PDB file of C-alpha atoms in Angstrom:
ATOM      1  CA  ASP A 100     -32.264   0.990  34.270  1.00  0.00           C
ATOM      2  CA  LEU A 101     -30.722   3.903  36.102  1.00  0.00           C
ATOM      3  CA  THR A 102     -30.619   7.152  34.162  1.00  0.00           C
ATOM      4  CA  LEU A 103     -28.982  10.433  35.087  1.00  0.00           C
ATOM      5  CA  CYS A 104     -31.219  13.178  36.483  1.00  0.00           C
ATOM      6  CA  LEU A 105     -29.810  16.559  35.576  1.00  0.00           C
ATOM      7  CA  PRO A 106     -29.222  19.176  38.295  1.00  0.00           C
ATOM      8  CA  SER A 107     -32.020  21.670  38.790  1.00  0.00           C
ATOM      9  CA  LEU A 108     -31.559  25.438  38.775  1.00  0.00           C
ATOM     10  CA  TYR A 109     -32.234  25.771  42.514  1.00  0.00           C
ATOM     11  CA  ALA A 110     -31.803  22.410  44.294  1.00  0.00           C
ATOM     12  CA  PRO A 111     -30.589  18.849  43.827  1.00  0.00           C
ATOM     13  CA  PRO A 112     -32.899  16.623  41.737  1.00  0.00           C
ATOM     14  CA  GLU A 113     -34.140  14.558  44.692  1.00  0.00           C
ATOM     15  CA  LEU A 114     -35.597  17.712  46.300  1.00  0.00           C
ATOM     16  CA  VAL A 115     -37.216  19.169  43.194  1.00  0.00           C
ATOM     17  CA  ALA A 116     -40.695  18.397  41.903  1.00  0.00           C
ATOM     18  CA  ILE A 117     -40.805  21.241  39.405  1.00  0.00           C
ATOM     19  CA  ASN A 118     -38.092  21.474  36.749  1.00  0.00           C
ATOM     20  CA  TRP A 119     -37.035  17.841  37.340  1.00  0.00           C
ATOM     21  CA  GLN A 120     -35.395  16.471  34.214  1.00  0.00           C
ATOM     22  CA  GLU A 121     -34.380  12.931  33.467  1.00  0.00           C
ATOM     23  CA  SER A 122     -31.789  12.629  30.748  1.00  0.00           C
ATOM     24  CA  ARG A 123     -31.293   9.828  28.245  1.00  0.00           C
ATOM     25  CA  LYS A 124     -27.738   9.368  29.583  1.00  0.00           C
ATOM     26  CA  PRO A 125     -27.065   6.267  31.651  1.00  0.00           C
ATOM     27  CA  GLY A 126     -26.436   6.813  35.370  1.00  0.00           C
ATOM     28  CA  ILE A 127     -24.354   3.630  35.651  1.00  0.00           C
ATOM     29  CA  VAL A 128     -23.078   1.208  33.030  1.00  0.00           C
ATOM     30  CA  GLU A 129     -22.255  -2.364  34.084  1.00  0.00           C
ATOM     31  CA  PHE A 130     -20.028  -4.784  32.185  1.00  0.00           C
ATOM     32  CA  PRO A 131     -19.163  -8.419  32.930  1.00  0.00           C
ATOM     33  CA  VAL A 132     -15.395  -8.864  33.323  1.00  0.00           C
ATOM     34  CA  GLY A 133     -14.005 -12.337  33.976  1.00  0.00           C
ATOM     35  CA  LYS A 134     -15.833 -13.680  37.036  1.00  0.00           C
ATOM     36  CA  GLY A 135     -16.788 -10.204  38.204  1.00  0.00           C
ATOM     37  CA  LYS A 136     -18.388  -6.968  37.119  1.00  0.00           C
ATOM     38  CA  LEU A 137     -17.154  -3.507  36.221  1.00  0.00           C
ATOM     39  CA  CYS A 138     -19.390  -0.525  36.826  1.00  0.00           C
ATOM     40  CA  ALA A 139     -18.707   2.798  35.145  1.00  0.00           C
ATOM     41  CA  VAL A 140     -20.242   6.092  36.165  1.00  0.00           C
ATOM     42  CA  PRO A 141     -20.292   8.155  32.938  1.00  0.00           C
ATOM     43  CA  TRP A 142     -20.844  11.540  34.603  1.00  0.00           C
ATOM     44  CA  GLU A 143     -18.992  13.859  36.986  1.00  0.00           C
ATOM     45  CA  ALA A 144     -20.099  12.360  40.304  1.00  0.00           C
ATOM     46  CA  THR A 145     -17.562  14.174  42.486  1.00  0.00           C
ATOM     47  CA  GLU A 146     -18.215  17.545  40.834  1.00  0.00           C
ATOM     48  CA  THR A 147     -21.969  17.070  41.241  1.00  0.00           C
ATOM     49  CA  TYR A 148     -21.505  16.077  44.885  1.00  0.00           C
ATOM     50  CA  PHE A 149     -19.342  19.093  45.737  1.00  0.00           C
ATOM     51  CA  LYS A 150     -21.424  21.532  43.695  1.00  0.00           C
ATOM     52  CA  HIS A 151     -24.834  20.445  45.037  1.00  0.00           C
ATOM     53  CA  GLY A 152     -23.959  18.614  48.278  1.00  0.00           C
ATOM     54  CA  SER A 153     -26.361  15.834  47.416  1.00  0.00           C
ATOM     55  CA  THR A 154     -26.173  13.013  49.957  1.00  0.00           C
ATOM     56  CA  SER A 155     -28.024  10.747  47.531  1.00  0.00           C
ATOM     57  CA  ILE A 156     -24.770  10.460  45.518  1.00  0.00           C
ATOM     58  CA  ASP A 157     -23.121   9.082  48.660  1.00  0.00           C
ATOM     59  CA  HIS A 158     -25.977   6.589  49.027  1.00  0.00           C
ATOM     60  CA  LEU A 159     -25.734   5.664  45.344  1.00  0.00           C
ATOM     61  CA  PHE A 160     -22.047   4.775  45.709  1.00  0.00           C
ATOM     62  CA  ASN A 161     -22.653   2.841  48.932  1.00  0.00           C
ATOM     63  CA  ASP A 162     -25.333   0.823  47.141  1.00  0.00           C
ATOM     64  CA  LEU A 163     -22.988   0.305  44.186  1.00  0.00           C
ATOM     65  CA  ILE A 164     -20.224  -0.986  46.480  1.00  0.00           C
ATOM     66  CA  ASP A 165     -22.714  -3.349  48.151  1.00  0.00           C
ATOM     67  CA  HIS A 166     -23.781  -4.564  44.697  1.00  0.00           C
ATOM     68  CA  LEU A 167     -20.196  -5.255  43.589  1.00  0.00           C
ATOM     69  CA  THR A 168     -18.791  -6.572  46.881  1.00  0.00           C
ATOM     70  CA  PRO A 169     -21.428  -8.349  48.952  1.00  0.00           C
ATOM     71  CA  GLN A 170     -18.918  -8.883  51.787  1.00  0.00           C
ATOM     72  CA  ARG A 171     -17.527  -5.537  52.830  1.00  0.00           C
ATOM     73  CA  GLN A 172     -14.000  -5.242  54.246  1.00  0.00           C
ATOM     74  CA  LEU A 173     -15.269  -2.943  56.975  1.00  0.00           C
ATOM     75  CA  ILE A 174     -18.640  -2.496  58.656  1.00  0.00           C
ATOM     76  CA  THR A 175     -19.017   0.285  61.224  1.00  0.00           C
ATOM     77  CA  ASP A 176     -21.488   2.446  63.081  1.00  0.00           C
ATOM     78  CA  ALA A 177     -19.109   5.436  62.934  1.00  0.00           C
ATOM     79  CA  SER A 178     -20.521   8.853  62.138  1.00  0.00           C
ATOM     80  CA  GLY A 179     -20.281  10.148  58.588  1.00  0.00           C
ATOM     81  CA  PHE A 180     -17.863  12.695  60.049  1.00  0.00           C
ATOM     82  CA  VAL A 181     -15.250   9.977  60.578  1.00  0.00           C
ATOM     83  CA  GLU A 182     -12.917   9.295  57.659  1.00  0.00           C
ATOM     84  CA  ILE A 183     -11.661   5.711  57.793  1.00  0.00           C
ATOM     85  CA  THR A 184      -8.736   4.279  55.829  1.00  0.00           C
ATOM     86  CA  TRP A 185      -7.813   0.572  55.953  1.00  0.00           C
ATOM     87  CA  MET A 186      -4.223  -0.218  54.962  1.00  0.00           C
ATOM     88  CA  HIS A 187      -1.923  -3.253  54.838  1.00  0.00           C
ATOM     89  CA  GLN A 188       1.835  -3.075  55.366  1.00  0.00           C
ATOM     90  CA  PRO A 189       3.313  -6.131  53.581  1.00  0.00           C
ATOM     91  CA  SER A 190       6.806  -5.698  55.110  1.00  0.00           C
ATOM     92  CA  THR A 191       5.464  -6.237  58.659  1.00  0.00           C
ATOM     93  CA  GLY A 192       2.225  -8.116  57.944  1.00  0.00           C
ATOM     94  CA  LYS A 193       0.341  -5.547  60.010  1.00  0.00           C
ATOM     95  CA  HIS A 194      -2.938  -3.956  59.062  1.00  0.00           C
ATOM     96  CA  MET A 195      -3.667  -0.370  60.051  1.00  0.00           C
ATOM     97  CA  LEU A 196      -6.968   1.393  60.452  1.00  0.00           C
ATOM     98  CA  HIS A 197      -6.777   5.210  60.452  1.00  0.00           C
ATOM     99  CA  LEU A 198      -9.736   7.153  61.848  1.00  0.00           C
ATOM    100  CA  VAL A 199      -9.896  10.935  61.394  1.00  0.00           C
ATOM    101  CA  ASN A 200     -12.549  12.989  63.172  1.00  0.00           C
ATOM    102  CA  LEU A 201     -13.733  15.576  60.624  1.00  0.00           C
ATOM    103  CA  THR A 202     -16.118  17.493  62.899  1.00  0.00           C
ATOM    104  CA  ALA A 203     -13.655  20.406  63.255  1.00  0.00           C
ATOM    105  CA  PHE A 204     -13.390  20.808  59.470  1.00  0.00           C
ATOM    106  CA  HIS A 205     -17.019  21.803  58.965  1.00  0.00           C
ATOM    107  CA  ALA A 206     -16.712  25.233  60.535  1.00  0.00           C
ATOM    108  CA  ALA A 207     -14.182  28.049  60.843  1.00  0.00           C
ATOM    109  CA  SER A 208     -10.575  26.990  61.382  1.00  0.00           C
ATOM    110  CA  GLY A 209      -9.418  26.689  64.963  1.00  0.00           C
ATOM    111  CA  ASN A 210     -12.422  24.702  66.107  1.00  0.00           C
ATOM    112  CA  GLN A 211     -11.828  21.568  68.125  1.00  0.00           C
ATOM    113  CA  ALA A 212     -13.077  18.178  66.973  1.00  0.00           C
ATOM    114  CA  ILE A 213     -16.105  16.886  68.852  1.00  0.00           C
ATOM    115  CA  PRO A 214     -15.078  13.675  70.660  1.00  0.00           C
ATOM    116  CA  MET A 215     -17.207  10.676  69.707  1.00  0.00           C
ATOM    117  CA  GLY A 216     -17.532   7.065  70.650  1.00  0.00           C
ATOM    118  CA  PRO A 217     -17.800   4.270  71.207  1.00  0.00           C
ATOM    119  CA  ILE A 218     -17.256   3.227  67.589  1.00  0.00           C
ATOM    120  CA  ASN A 219     -17.858  -0.407  66.622  1.00  0.00           C
ATOM    121  CA  LEU A 220     -15.742  -1.833  63.805  1.00  0.00           C
ATOM    122  CA  LYS A 221     -16.105  -5.193  62.017  1.00  0.00           C
ATOM    123  CA  LEU A 222     -13.085  -5.965  59.848  1.00  0.00           C
ATOM    124  CA  LYS A 223     -12.920  -8.806  57.363  1.00  0.00           C
ATOM    125  CA  GLY A 224     -10.174 -11.162  58.504  1.00  0.00           C
ATOM    126  CA  ASN A 225      -8.917 -13.119  61.479  1.00  0.00           C
ATOM    127  CA  PHE A 226      -6.864 -10.923  63.804  1.00  0.00           C
ATOM    128  CA  ALA A 227      -5.117 -11.808  67.063  1.00  0.00           C
ATOM    129  CA  GLN A 228      -4.280  -8.354  68.385  1.00  0.00           C
ATOM    130  CA  ALA A 229      -5.534  -4.783  68.043  1.00  0.00           C
ATOM    131  CA  LYS A 230      -3.664  -1.819  69.556  1.00  0.00           C
ATOM    132  CA  THR A 231      -4.423   1.886  69.406  1.00  0.00           C
ATOM    133  CA  VAL A 232      -1.425   4.067  68.609  1.00  0.00           C
ATOM    134  CA  VAL A 233      -2.588   7.452  69.958  1.00  0.00           C
ATOM    135  CA  SER A 234      -4.211   6.284  73.208  1.00  0.00           C
ATOM    136  CA  GLY A 235      -1.912   3.248  73.618  1.00  0.00           C
ATOM    137  CA  ASP A 236      -4.679   0.781  74.502  1.00  0.00           C
ATOM    138  CA  GLU A 237      -5.080  -2.854  73.528  1.00  0.00           C
ATOM    139  CA  LEU A 238      -8.586  -3.520  72.250  1.00  0.00           C
ATOM    140  CA  PRO A 239     -10.335  -6.848  72.785  1.00  0.00           C
ATOM    141  CA  ILE A 240     -11.170  -8.686  69.552  1.00  0.00           C
ATOM    142  CA  LEU A 241     -14.355 -10.697  69.150  1.00  0.00           C
ATOM    143  CA  PRO A 242     -14.445 -13.104  66.174  1.00  0.00           C
ATOM    144  CA  GLU A 243     -17.737 -13.060  64.217  1.00  0.00           C
ATOM    145  CA  GLY A 244     -17.618 -15.473  61.264  1.00  0.00           C
ATOM    146  CA  ILE A 245     -15.331 -13.976  58.611  1.00  0.00           C
ATOM    147  CA  TYR A 246     -15.004 -10.753  60.634  1.00  0.00           C
ATOM    148  CA  SER A 247     -13.075  -9.586  63.684  1.00  0.00           C
ATOM    149  CA  THR A 248     -14.954  -7.037  65.787  1.00  0.00           C
ATOM    150  CA  VAL A 249     -13.414  -4.323  67.976  1.00  0.00           C
ATOM    151  CA  GLN A 250     -14.815  -1.314  69.781  1.00  0.00           C
ATOM    152  CA  LEU A 251     -12.918   1.963  69.928  1.00  0.00           C
ATOM    153  CA  PRO A 252     -14.066   3.582  73.201  1.00  0.00           C
ATOM    154  CA  SER A 253     -13.565   7.167  72.017  1.00  0.00           C
ATOM    155  CA  LEU A 254     -12.169   9.181  69.117  1.00  0.00           C
ATOM    156  CA  GLY A 255     -10.633  12.615  69.567  1.00  0.00           C
ATOM    157  CA  ASP A 256      -8.923  14.183  66.550  1.00  0.00           C
ATOM    158  CA  TYR A 257      -7.311  11.018  65.223  1.00  0.00           C
ATOM    159  CA  GLU A 258      -6.596   7.383  66.049  1.00  0.00           C
ATOM    160  CA  MET A 259      -4.771   4.559  64.386  1.00  0.00           C
ATOM    161  CA  ILE A 260      -5.397   0.923  65.282  1.00  0.00           C
ATOM    162  CA  THR A 261      -2.831  -1.693  64.294  1.00  0.00           C
ATOM    163  CA  PHE A 262      -4.032  -5.249  63.743  1.00  0.00           C
ATOM    164  CA  GLU A 263      -1.843  -8.343  63.750  1.00  0.00           C
ATOM    165  CA  PRO A 264      -3.201 -11.385  61.934  1.00  0.00           C
ATOM    166  CA  ALA A 265      -3.910 -14.583  63.859  1.00  0.00           C
ATOM    167  CA  GLY A 266      -1.794 -17.652  63.165  1.00  0.00           C
TER     168      GLY A 266
END
């Protein structure tokens, strides 16, 4: 059972030995639904994350996603400072991967993003073509089982990769 550990007066629970309190409230509640599962988090996870900056909440949700979906849509070695959004455009059949470099947002405004790369991306699906929109490059695709793998050589502020399905 996973129970909620209440925030301490001076640090997040995972860094506190003194004043550590475990509540009787559940940390996660799981229900069977049809052929799947529904997990509910009966506490303010986002508020706790922003208030205390606890990276263990991030790890908790990553573990929860792995528990619920054993085959991820996207697997990457990108930095935690890269925001990634995977979208599908039904009218064209294209898939789009948006990558935003957040390194400039963690300091005073006016700072430049720190370029990073290469970034490896494994996307669930069979794709024939991958093109970057900002840099205008075509990326080679390597099939790996149920995934298609591409490597983005570098990321400045932003990049979008469009993927066209095979067949």
